[in-house]
Amino acid sequence: MILGEDIKRARQALISGGLVAIPTETVYGLAANGLESSAVAKIFKAKNRPNYDPLILHIGSIAQAELSAEFHEDAKNLAAAFWPGPLTIILKKTAIVPDIVTSGLDTVGVRMPNHKLTQKLLESLEFPLAAPSANPFGYVSPTTAQHVADQLGDQVDFILDGGPCQVGLESTIVDMSHSSYEILRQGGIPNEAIFKVLGEIPVREESSSNPKAPGMLENHYAPTAELVVGDISQLIEKYTEKRIAVLGFQSTYGKEGIALSPSGNLEEAARNLFAALRALDRGNYDLILSEWMPNTGLGKAINDKLKRASRKD
Ligand code: AMP
Ligand code: MG
């Protein structure tokens, strides 16, 4: 296999136990050798991530996934439908997966990302890559190499620039580790698409202090500026004195701000969401007002992120 110079650098850093930011179709990941505890520990340190929040193992082949997880028939069917793609499957782990990856759980999340550079990188390695999103814990996920450089540039050995992420939302997480399957986190694959393969399964909505899917934490994905979500015209009337930006679906209602998809396309809105939150965060606004997206397809996952990023009052 002929590897480009940038993939060679990423590979070398990972083999030496270093941290590399990798492009995927969902968001940029902060990757390390997933079978090497000391390398994985650097991820938690760089992100300031609590150790109870487990990481996802990124794999380049089904064979590699089978070394890390107990793949059963249903899991193989689901993987066949969506891999490579924005789907993480939670399964019983095998003994080679260090506890630090799974936060001591006997289950592990595995995913085959759909990005050419990262696929080549994974195929060139003899270990899976443990990688959460490449952002400081709790902040908005990064969808460009620049987002990673802005916040974690001095913490990583190399950033593999694969351009802007094409999906722009984190992976959908499906727990298949026991007999009752469940969607733990809504993400880049709409719930309905999962139901078509598995039948209708529950979608975890609530959060707790020690959640099974910490993507479920409240106040996650949050910009520093305050965000309020609701009916824009009502919110504009309510918050007259403040410097306000509007995060709209198709328009900004004549105010400053960003429309996620003027043509009304939910895939485009998803792709633009995190970059828009970051841009508005840099704009020195007192308040960001957002409307709910149409609650169908990826709109549900976007609304879930907005809910978690918004002020609780
Ligand atoms: P991030 O990529 O930053 O969204 O982080 C990975 C997410 O995967 C975690 O926050 C968890 O929600 C989820 N995850 C990883 N492993 C497991 C597991 N064994 N059980 C449940 N959720 C998991
Ligand atoms: Mg994350």
mmCIF file of C-alpha atoms and ligand atoms in Angstrom:
data_model
loop_
_atom_site.group_PDB
_atom_site.id
_atom_site.type_symbol
_atom_site.label_atom_id
_atom_site.label_comp_id
_atom_site.label_asym_id
_atom_site.label_seq_id
_atom_site.Cartn_x
_atom_site.Cartn_y
_atom_site.Cartn_z
ATOM 1 C CA MET A 1 0.000 0.000 0.000
ATOM 2 C CA ILE A 2 1.352 3.443 -0.931
ATOM 3 C CA LEU A 3 0.853 5.920 1.885
ATOM 4 C CA GLY A 4 0.931 9.705 1.547
ATOM 5 C CA GLU A 5 3.420 11.660 3.657
ATOM 6 C CA ASP A 6 0.729 12.865 6.057
ATOM 7 C CA ILE A 7 -0.595 9.339 6.669
ATOM 8 C CA LYS A 8 2.972 8.149 7.272
ATOM 9 C CA ARG A 9 3.467 10.864 9.906
ATOM 10 C CA ALA A 10 0.172 10.013 11.585
ATOM 11 C CA ARG A 11 1.031 6.302 11.545
ATOM 12 C CA GLN A 12 4.481 6.869 13.029
ATOM 13 C CA ALA A 13 3.123 9.064 15.825
ATOM 14 C CA LEU A 14 0.475 6.461 16.692
ATOM 15 C CA ILE A 15 2.954 3.570 16.686
ATOM 16 C CA SER A 16 5.143 5.612 19.069
ATOM 17 C CA GLY A 17 2.227 5.953 21.489
ATOM 18 C CA GLY A 18 1.332 9.527 20.503
ATOM 19 C CA LEU A 19 -1.918 11.409 19.875
ATOM 20 C CA VAL A 20 -3.190 12.138 16.375
ATOM 21 C CA ALA A 21 -6.336 14.021 15.379
ATOM 22 C CA ILE A 22 -8.066 12.047 12.639
ATOM 23 C CA PRO A 23 -10.733 13.111 10.154
ATOM 24 C CA THR A 24 -13.924 11.071 9.990
ATOM 25 C CA GLU A 25 -17.283 11.673 8.348
ATOM 26 C CA THR A 26 -18.848 12.513 11.744
ATOM 27 C CA VAL A 27 -16.419 14.801 13.607
ATOM 28 C CA TYR A 28 -12.629 14.894 14.091
ATOM 29 C CA GLY A 29 -11.393 12.260 16.543
ATOM 30 C CA LEU A 30 -8.505 12.400 19.013
ATOM 31 C CA ALA A 31 -6.845 9.043 18.405
ATOM 32 C CA ALA A 32 -4.321 6.804 20.135
ATOM 33 C CA ASN A 33 -3.376 3.115 20.043
ATOM 34 C CA GLY A 34 -6.529 1.554 21.496
ATOM 35 C CA LEU A 35 -4.682 -1.448 22.900
ATOM 36 C CA GLU A 36 -2.065 0.593 24.782
ATOM 37 C CA SER A 37 -3.258 1.983 28.125
ATOM 38 C CA SER A 38 -0.519 4.610 28.424
ATOM 39 C CA ALA A 39 -1.353 6.005 24.967
ATOM 40 C CA VAL A 40 -5.084 6.047 25.720
ATOM 41 C CA ALA A 41 -4.441 7.863 29.009
ATOM 42 C CA LYS A 42 -3.080 10.802 26.998
ATOM 43 C CA ILE A 43 -6.502 11.240 25.351
ATOM 44 C CA PHE A 44 -8.225 11.715 28.717
ATOM 45 C CA LYS A 45 -5.550 14.178 29.812
ATOM 46 C CA ALA A 46 -5.614 16.244 26.607
ATOM 47 C CA LYS A 47 -9.428 16.508 26.624
ATOM 48 C CA ASN A 48 -9.738 16.917 30.372
ATOM 49 C CA ARG A 49 -12.210 14.068 30.064
ATOM 50 C CA PRO A 50 -13.467 12.252 33.161
ATOM 51 C CA ASN A 51 -12.373 8.625 33.252
ATOM 52 C CA TYR A 52 -15.963 7.353 33.535
ATOM 53 C CA ASP A 53 -16.627 8.428 29.926
ATOM 54 C CA PRO A 54 -15.629 5.496 27.660
ATOM 55 C CA LEU A 55 -14.033 5.839 24.211
ATOM 56 C CA ILE A 56 -14.964 4.347 20.851
ATOM 57 C CA LEU A 57 -12.615 1.926 19.094
ATOM 58 C CA HIS A 58 -12.227 2.773 15.399
ATOM 59 C CA ILE A 59 -11.515 -0.195 13.199
ATOM 60 C CA GLY A 60 -10.591 -0.669 9.551
ATOM 61 C CA SER A 61 -12.049 -4.134 8.991
ATOM 62 C CA ILE A 62 -14.636 -6.497 10.428
ATOM 63 C CA ALA A 63 -11.786 -8.845 11.350
ATOM 64 C CA GLN A 64 -10.257 -6.094 13.507
ATOM 65 C CA ALA A 65 -13.629 -5.464 15.135
ATOM 66 C CA GLU A 66 -13.932 -9.156 15.963
ATOM 67 C CA LEU A 67 -10.640 -9.029 17.869
ATOM 68 C CA SER A 68 -12.043 -6.330 20.167
ATOM 69 C CA ALA A 69 -15.715 -7.274 20.513
ATOM 70 C CA GLU A 70 -18.012 -10.278 20.551
ATOM 71 C CA PHE A 71 -19.747 -9.741 17.247
ATOM 72 C CA HIS A 72 -23.060 -11.591 16.979
ATOM 73 C CA GLU A 73 -25.335 -12.114 13.970
ATOM 74 C CA ASP A 74 -27.565 -9.064 14.585
ATOM 75 C CA ALA A 75 -24.512 -6.855 15.042
ATOM 76 C CA LYS A 76 -23.063 -8.131 11.790
ATOM 77 C CA ASN A 77 -26.324 -7.351 10.000
ATOM 78 C CA LEU A 78 -26.417 -3.831 11.396
ATOM 79 C CA ALA A 79 -22.745 -3.298 10.519
ATOM 80 C CA ALA A 80 -23.380 -4.619 7.007
ATOM 81 C CA ALA A 81 -26.120 -2.020 6.569
ATOM 82 C CA PHE A 82 -24.199 1.029 7.821
ATOM 83 C CA TRP A 83 -20.427 0.450 7.888
ATOM 84 C CA PRO A 84 -18.329 2.236 6.989
ATOM 85 C CA GLY A 85 -20.506 4.980 8.428
ATOM 86 C CA PRO A 86 -21.706 6.977 11.444
ATOM 87 C CA LEU A 87 -22.787 3.993 13.549
ATOM 88 C CA THR A 88 -21.169 2.838 16.802
ATOM 89 C CA ILE A 89 -22.181 -0.589 18.096
ATOM 90 C CA ILE A 90 -21.782 -1.440 21.790
ATOM 91 C CA LEU A 91 -20.885 -5.116 22.336
ATOM 92 C CA LYS A 92 -19.255 -7.292 24.978
ATOM 93 C CA LYS A 93 -15.538 -6.594 24.882
ATOM 94 C CA THR A 94 -12.731 -9.096 24.522
ATOM 95 C CA ALA A 95 -9.780 -9.392 26.890
ATOM 96 C CA ILE A 96 -7.367 -7.441 24.675
ATOM 97 C CA VAL A 97 -9.267 -4.170 25.194
ATOM 98 C CA PRO A 98 -7.754 -2.282 28.143
ATOM 99 C CA ASP A 99 -10.105 -1.119 30.918
ATOM 100 C CA ILE A 100 -9.187 2.504 30.375
ATOM 101 C CA VAL A 101 -10.865 2.431 26.935
ATOM 102 C CA THR A 102 -14.194 1.211 28.322
ATOM 103 C CA SER A 103 -14.071 2.983 31.697
ATOM 104 C CA GLY A 104 -14.051 -0.428 33.303
ATOM 105 C CA LEU A 105 -17.247 -1.604 31.569
ATOM 106 C CA ASP A 106 -17.358 -5.113 30.118
ATOM 107 C CA THR A 107 -18.661 -3.611 26.866
ATOM 108 C CA VAL A 108 -16.920 -1.675 24.116
ATOM 109 C CA GLY A 109 -18.093 0.693 21.375
ATOM 110 C CA VAL A 110 -16.763 -0.086 17.883
ATOM 111 C CA ARG A 111 -17.127 1.827 14.648
ATOM 112 C CA MET A 112 -15.764 1.733 11.106
ATOM 113 C CA PRO A 113 -15.444 5.354 9.972
ATOM 114 C CA ASN A 114 -16.174 6.401 6.404
ATOM 115 C CA HIS A 115 -13.263 8.624 5.471
ATOM 116 C CA LYS A 116 -10.628 7.732 2.867
ATOM 117 C CA LEU A 117 -7.567 9.027 4.765
ATOM 118 C CA THR A 118 -8.536 7.462 8.064
ATOM 119 C CA GLN A 119 -9.457 4.183 6.383
ATOM 120 C CA LYS A 120 -5.974 4.040 4.831
ATOM 121 C CA LEU A 121 -4.421 4.882 8.163
ATOM 122 C CA LEU A 122 -6.399 2.148 9.960
ATOM 123 C CA GLU A 123 -5.521 -0.412 7.301
ATOM 124 C CA SER A 124 -1.838 0.394 7.818
ATOM 125 C CA LEU A 125 -2.002 -0.220 11.580
ATOM 126 C CA GLU A 126 -2.086 -3.429 13.564
ATOM 127 C CA PHE A 127 -4.257 -2.007 16.320
ATOM 128 C CA PRO A 128 -7.623 -0.221 16.504
ATOM 129 C CA LEU A 129 -7.683 3.484 17.348
ATOM 130 C CA ALA A 130 -9.408 4.641 20.509
ATOM 131 C CA ALA A 131 -10.870 8.034 19.695
ATOM 132 C CA PRO A 132 -13.471 10.353 21.200
ATOM 133 C CA SER A 133 -14.247 13.688 19.567
ATOM 134 C CA ALA A 134 -11.199 15.992 19.434
ATOM 135 C CA ASN A 135 -12.557 18.794 21.626
ATOM 136 C CA PRO A 136 -12.111 19.784 25.255
ATOM 137 C CA PHE A 137 -14.643 17.779 27.290
ATOM 138 C CA GLY A 138 -18.149 19.239 27.157
ATOM 139 C CA TYR A 139 -17.483 21.708 24.324
ATOM 140 C CA VAL A 140 -18.818 21.603 20.762
ATOM 141 C CA SER A 141 -17.293 18.825 18.613
ATOM 142 C CA PRO A 142 -14.786 19.789 15.878
ATOM 143 C CA THR A 143 -15.723 19.432 12.213
ATOM 144 C CA THR A 144 -12.553 20.899 10.658
ATOM 145 C CA ALA A 145 -8.815 20.459 11.274
ATOM 146 C CA GLN A 146 -8.724 24.145 12.234
ATOM 147 C CA HIS A 147 -11.261 23.559 15.040
ATOM 148 C CA VAL A 148 -8.881 20.944 16.472
ATOM 149 C CA ALA A 149 -5.845 23.199 16.053
ATOM 150 C CA ASP A 150 -7.668 26.077 17.791
ATOM 151 C CA GLN A 151 -8.301 24.126 20.986
ATOM 152 C CA LEU A 152 -5.982 21.131 21.150
ATOM 153 C CA GLY A 153 -3.202 22.128 18.722
ATOM 154 C CA ASP A 154 -0.467 22.017 21.347
ATOM 155 C CA GLN A 155 -1.663 18.722 22.832
ATOM 156 C CA VAL A 156 -1.537 16.529 19.735
ATOM 157 C CA ASP A 157 1.475 15.152 17.885
ATOM 158 C CA PHE A 158 -0.157 15.531 14.500
ATOM 159 C CA ILE A 159 -3.405 16.645 12.903
ATOM 160 C CA LEU A 160 -4.345 14.655 9.816
ATOM 161 C CA ASP A 161 -6.276 17.188 7.747
ATOM 162 C CA GLY A 162 -9.019 15.458 5.798
ATOM 163 C CA GLY A 163 -11.144 18.531 5.065
ATOM 164 C CA PRO A 164 -14.506 19.401 6.621
ATOM 165 C CA CYS A 165 -16.530 16.479 8.034
ATOM 166 C CA GLN A 166 -19.293 15.404 5.666
ATOM 167 C CA VAL A 167 -21.919 14.324 8.224
ATOM 168 C CA GLY A 168 -21.040 16.759 11.002
ATOM 169 C CA LEU A 169 -22.841 14.977 13.858
ATOM 170 C CA GLU A 170 -21.384 12.259 16.093
ATOM 171 C CA SER A 171 -22.153 8.619 15.394
ATOM 172 C CA THR A 172 -25.457 7.060 16.330
ATOM 173 C CA ILE A 173 -24.736 4.631 19.196
ATOM 174 C CA VAL A 174 -26.691 1.372 19.379
ATOM 175 C CA ASP A 175 -26.249 -0.841 22.433
ATOM 176 C CA MET A 176 -26.358 -4.484 21.319
ATOM 177 C CA SER A 177 -24.413 -5.838 24.282
ATOM 178 C CA HIS A 178 -27.461 -7.530 25.765
ATOM 179 C CA SER A 179 -30.720 -8.894 24.420
ATOM 180 C CA SER A 180 -32.744 -5.673 24.572
ATOM 181 C CA TYR A 181 -31.218 -3.317 22.010
ATOM 182 C CA GLU A 182 -31.353 0.430 22.497
ATOM 183 C CA ILE A 183 -30.238 3.650 20.810
ATOM 184 C CA LEU A 184 -28.023 5.317 23.415
ATOM 185 C CA ARG A 185 -27.150 8.414 21.405
ATOM 186 C CA GLN A 186 -28.856 9.926 18.373
ATOM 187 C CA GLY A 187 -26.405 10.877 15.654
ATOM 188 C CA GLY A 188 -25.477 10.729 11.989
ATOM 189 C CA ILE A 189 -27.794 7.830 11.140
ATOM 190 C CA PRO A 190 -31.467 8.660 11.701
ATOM 191 C CA ASN A 191 -33.312 6.445 14.199
ATOM 192 C CA GLU A 192 -35.760 5.408 11.472
ATOM 193 C CA ALA A 193 -32.941 3.907 9.396
ATOM 194 C CA ILE A 194 -31.827 1.804 12.375
ATOM 195 C CA PHE A 195 -35.449 0.670 12.964
ATOM 196 C CA LYS A 196 -35.631 -0.573 9.363
ATOM 197 C CA VAL A 197 -32.934 -3.147 10.184
ATOM 198 C CA LEU A 198 -33.588 -3.948 13.868
ATOM 199 C CA GLY A 199 -37.275 -3.132 14.168
ATOM 200 C CA GLU A 200 -38.328 -0.322 16.505
ATOM 201 C CA ILE A 201 -36.116 -0.136 19.607
ATOM 202 C CA PRO A 202 -36.105 2.337 22.515
ATOM 203 C CA VAL A 203 -34.206 5.627 22.233
ATOM 204 C CA ARG A 204 -32.522 6.706 25.459
ATOM 205 C CA GLU A 205 -33.625 10.231 26.338
ATOM 206 C CA GLU A 206 -32.851 10.822 29.983
ATOM 207 C CA SER A 207 -29.472 11.556 31.454
ATOM 208 C CA SER A 208 -27.996 10.745 34.826
ATOM 209 C CA SER A 209 -24.857 11.573 36.760
ATOM 210 C CA ASN A 210 -23.134 8.388 35.622
ATOM 211 C CA PRO A 211 -24.769 7.725 32.278
ATOM 212 C CA LYS A 212 -24.153 4.712 30.118
ATOM 213 C CA ALA A 213 -23.659 7.027 27.150
ATOM 214 C CA PRO A 214 -22.081 10.227 28.419
ATOM 215 C CA GLY A 215 -23.013 11.879 25.129
ATOM 216 C CA MET A 216 -26.270 11.925 27.100
ATOM 217 C CA LEU A 217 -24.900 14.354 29.685
ATOM 218 C CA GLU A 218 -26.836 17.558 29.997
ATOM 219 C CA ASN A 219 -24.857 20.684 29.100
ATOM 220 C CA HIS A 220 -22.845 18.719 26.589
ATOM 221 C CA TYR A 221 -21.893 20.031 23.150
ATOM 222 C CA ALA A 222 -22.235 23.501 24.646
ATOM 223 C CA PRO A 223 -20.860 26.768 23.315
ATOM 224 C CA THR A 224 -19.663 29.284 25.908
ATOM 225 C CA ALA A 225 -22.311 31.834 24.908
ATOM 226 C CA GLU A 226 -25.807 31.178 26.211
ATOM 227 C CA LEU A 227 -28.135 29.383 23.852
ATOM 228 C CA VAL A 228 -31.931 29.453 24.088
ATOM 229 C CA VAL A 229 -34.068 27.309 21.791
ATOM 230 C CA GLY A 230 -37.701 27.941 20.941
ATOM 231 C CA ASP A 231 -40.023 29.983 18.765
ATOM 232 C CA ILE A 232 -37.764 32.687 17.293
ATOM 233 C CA SER A 233 -40.333 35.494 17.036
ATOM 234 C CA GLN A 234 -41.365 34.988 20.670
ATOM 235 C CA LEU A 235 -37.743 34.799 21.808
ATOM 236 C CA ILE A 236 -36.816 37.956 19.870
ATOM 237 C CA GLU A 237 -39.611 39.835 21.666
ATOM 238 C CA LYS A 238 -38.542 38.481 25.034
ATOM 239 C CA TYR A 239 -34.828 39.301 24.775
ATOM 240 C CA THR A 240 -34.843 42.821 23.301
ATOM 241 C CA GLU A 241 -31.928 44.485 25.137
ATOM 242 C CA LYS A 242 -29.270 41.904 24.491
ATOM 243 C CA ARG A 243 -26.842 41.441 21.593
ATOM 244 C CA ILE A 244 -28.547 38.576 19.917
ATOM 245 C CA ALA A 245 -27.612 36.136 17.147
ATOM 246 C CA VAL A 246 -30.110 33.814 15.523
ATOM 247 C CA LEU A 247 -29.319 30.224 14.592
ATOM 248 C CA GLY A 248 -32.061 29.370 12.126
ATOM 249 C CA PHE A 249 -32.871 26.439 9.902
ATOM 250 C CA GLN A 250 -33.582 28.276 6.622
ATOM 251 C CA SER A 251 -33.305 31.945 7.657
ATOM 252 C CA THR A 252 -32.156 34.219 10.483
ATOM 253 C CA TYR A 253 -35.447 36.130 10.559
ATOM 254 C CA GLY A 254 -33.757 39.390 9.518
ATOM 255 C CA LYS A 255 -31.349 39.270 12.482
ATOM 256 C CA GLU A 256 -27.588 38.676 12.592
ATOM 257 C CA GLY A 257 -26.740 35.022 12.717
ATOM 258 C CA ILE A 258 -26.468 31.877 10.630
ATOM 259 C CA ALA A 259 -29.026 29.867 8.671
ATOM 260 C CA LEU A 260 -27.982 26.203 8.730
ATOM 261 C CA SER A 261 -29.559 25.347 5.383
ATOM 262 C CA PRO A 262 -31.297 28.075 3.331
ATOM 263 C CA SER A 263 -32.663 25.367 1.020
ATOM 264 C CA GLY A 264 -34.135 23.403 3.943
ATOM 265 C CA ASN A 265 -31.918 20.307 3.758
ATOM 266 C CA LEU A 266 -31.404 18.534 7.120
ATOM 267 C CA GLU A 267 -28.159 16.828 6.029
ATOM 268 C CA GLU A 268 -26.715 20.230 5.188
ATOM 269 C CA ALA A 269 -27.980 21.638 8.496
ATOM 270 C CA ALA A 270 -26.275 18.788 10.387
ATOM 271 C CA ARG A 271 -23.020 19.351 8.505
ATOM 272 C CA ASN A 272 -23.050 23.070 9.427
ATOM 273 C CA LEU A 273 -24.323 22.875 13.019
ATOM 274 C CA PHE A 274 -21.100 22.639 15.059
ATOM 275 C CA ALA A 275 -19.138 25.100 12.901
ATOM 276 C CA ALA A 276 -22.056 27.539 13.231
ATOM 277 C CA LEU A 277 -22.121 27.222 17.042
ATOM 278 C CA ARG A 278 -18.372 27.860 17.156
ATOM 279 C CA ALA A 279 -18.636 30.876 14.820
ATOM 280 C CA LEU A 280 -21.463 32.409 16.869
ATOM 281 C CA ASP A 281 -19.498 31.724 20.044
ATOM 282 C CA ARG A 282 -16.649 33.835 18.639
ATOM 283 C CA GLY A 283 -19.038 36.673 17.757
ATOM 284 C CA ASN A 284 -19.305 38.138 21.276
ATOM 285 C CA TYR A 285 -23.067 37.791 21.420
ATOM 286 C CA ASP A 286 -24.859 37.891 24.749
ATOM 287 C CA LEU A 287 -27.266 35.272 23.584
ATOM 288 C CA ILE A 288 -27.810 32.834 20.732
ATOM 289 C CA LEU A 289 -31.446 32.170 19.890
ATOM 290 C CA SER A 290 -32.159 29.008 17.951
ATOM 291 C CA GLU A 291 -35.280 27.450 16.546
ATOM 292 C CA TRP A 292 -36.048 23.732 16.611
ATOM 293 C CA MET A 293 -35.344 21.921 13.347
ATOM 294 C CA PRO A 294 -38.111 19.859 11.700
ATOM 295 C CA ASN A 295 -38.291 16.842 14.029
ATOM 296 C CA THR A 296 -37.688 14.137 11.445
ATOM 297 C CA GLY A 297 -34.620 12.269 10.144
ATOM 298 C CA LEU A 298 -31.394 14.029 11.182
ATOM 299 C CA GLY A 299 -33.529 16.886 12.554
ATOM 300 C CA LYS A 300 -34.154 14.754 15.650
ATOM 301 C CA ALA A 301 -30.434 14.357 16.323
ATOM 302 C CA ILE A 302 -29.837 18.084 15.725
ATOM 303 C CA ASN A 303 -32.662 18.960 18.142
ATOM 304 C CA ASP A 304 -31.171 16.598 20.719
ATOM 305 C CA LYS A 305 -27.818 18.427 20.451
ATOM 306 C CA LEU A 306 -29.552 21.828 20.676
ATOM 307 C CA LYS A 307 -31.404 20.696 23.768
ATOM 308 C CA ARG A 308 -28.204 19.587 25.457
ATOM 309 C CA ALA A 309 -26.282 22.722 24.394
ATOM 310 C CA SER A 310 -28.968 25.093 25.608
ATOM 311 C CA ARG A 311 -29.535 26.886 28.872
ATOM 312 C CA LYS A 312 -31.673 25.072 31.381
ATOM 313 C CA ASP A 313 -34.250 27.366 32.927
HETATM 314 P P1 AMP B 1 -17.271 10.937 21.891
HETATM 315 O O1 AMP B 1 -16.641 10.328 20.682
HETATM 316 O O2 AMP B 1 -16.532 12.076 22.462
HETATM 317 O O3 AMP B 1 -18.697 11.264 21.636
HETATM 318 O O4 AMP B 1 -17.241 9.841 23.020
HETATM 319 C C1 AMP B 1 -17.541 8.501 22.803
HETATM 320 C C2 AMP B 1 -18.881 8.156 23.375
HETATM 321 O O5 AMP B 1 -19.147 6.771 23.074
HETATM 322 C C3 AMP B 1 -18.975 8.200 24.868
HETATM 323 O O6 AMP B 1 -19.284 9.481 25.318
HETATM 324 C C4 AMP B 1 -20.103 7.233 25.137
HETATM 325 O O7 AMP B 1 -21.310 7.924 24.960
HETATM 326 C C5 AMP B 1 -20.010 6.222 24.036
HETATM 327 N N1 AMP B 1 -19.485 4.908 24.466
HETATM 328 C C6 AMP B 1 -18.270 4.402 24.224
HETATM 329 N N2 AMP B 1 -18.118 3.187 24.760
HETATM 330 C C7 AMP B 1 -19.278 2.886 25.373
HETATM 331 C C8 AMP B 1 -19.762 1.759 26.119
HETATM 332 N N3 AMP B 1 -19.007 0.672 26.340
HETATM 333 N N4 AMP B 1 -21.016 1.820 26.599
HETATM 334 C C9 AMP B 1 -21.774 2.903 26.370
HETATM 335 N N5 AMP B 1 -21.384 3.997 25.677
HETATM 336 C C10 AMP B 1 -20.159 4.003 25.187
HETATM 337 MG MG MG B 2 -17.505 14.061 22.393
#
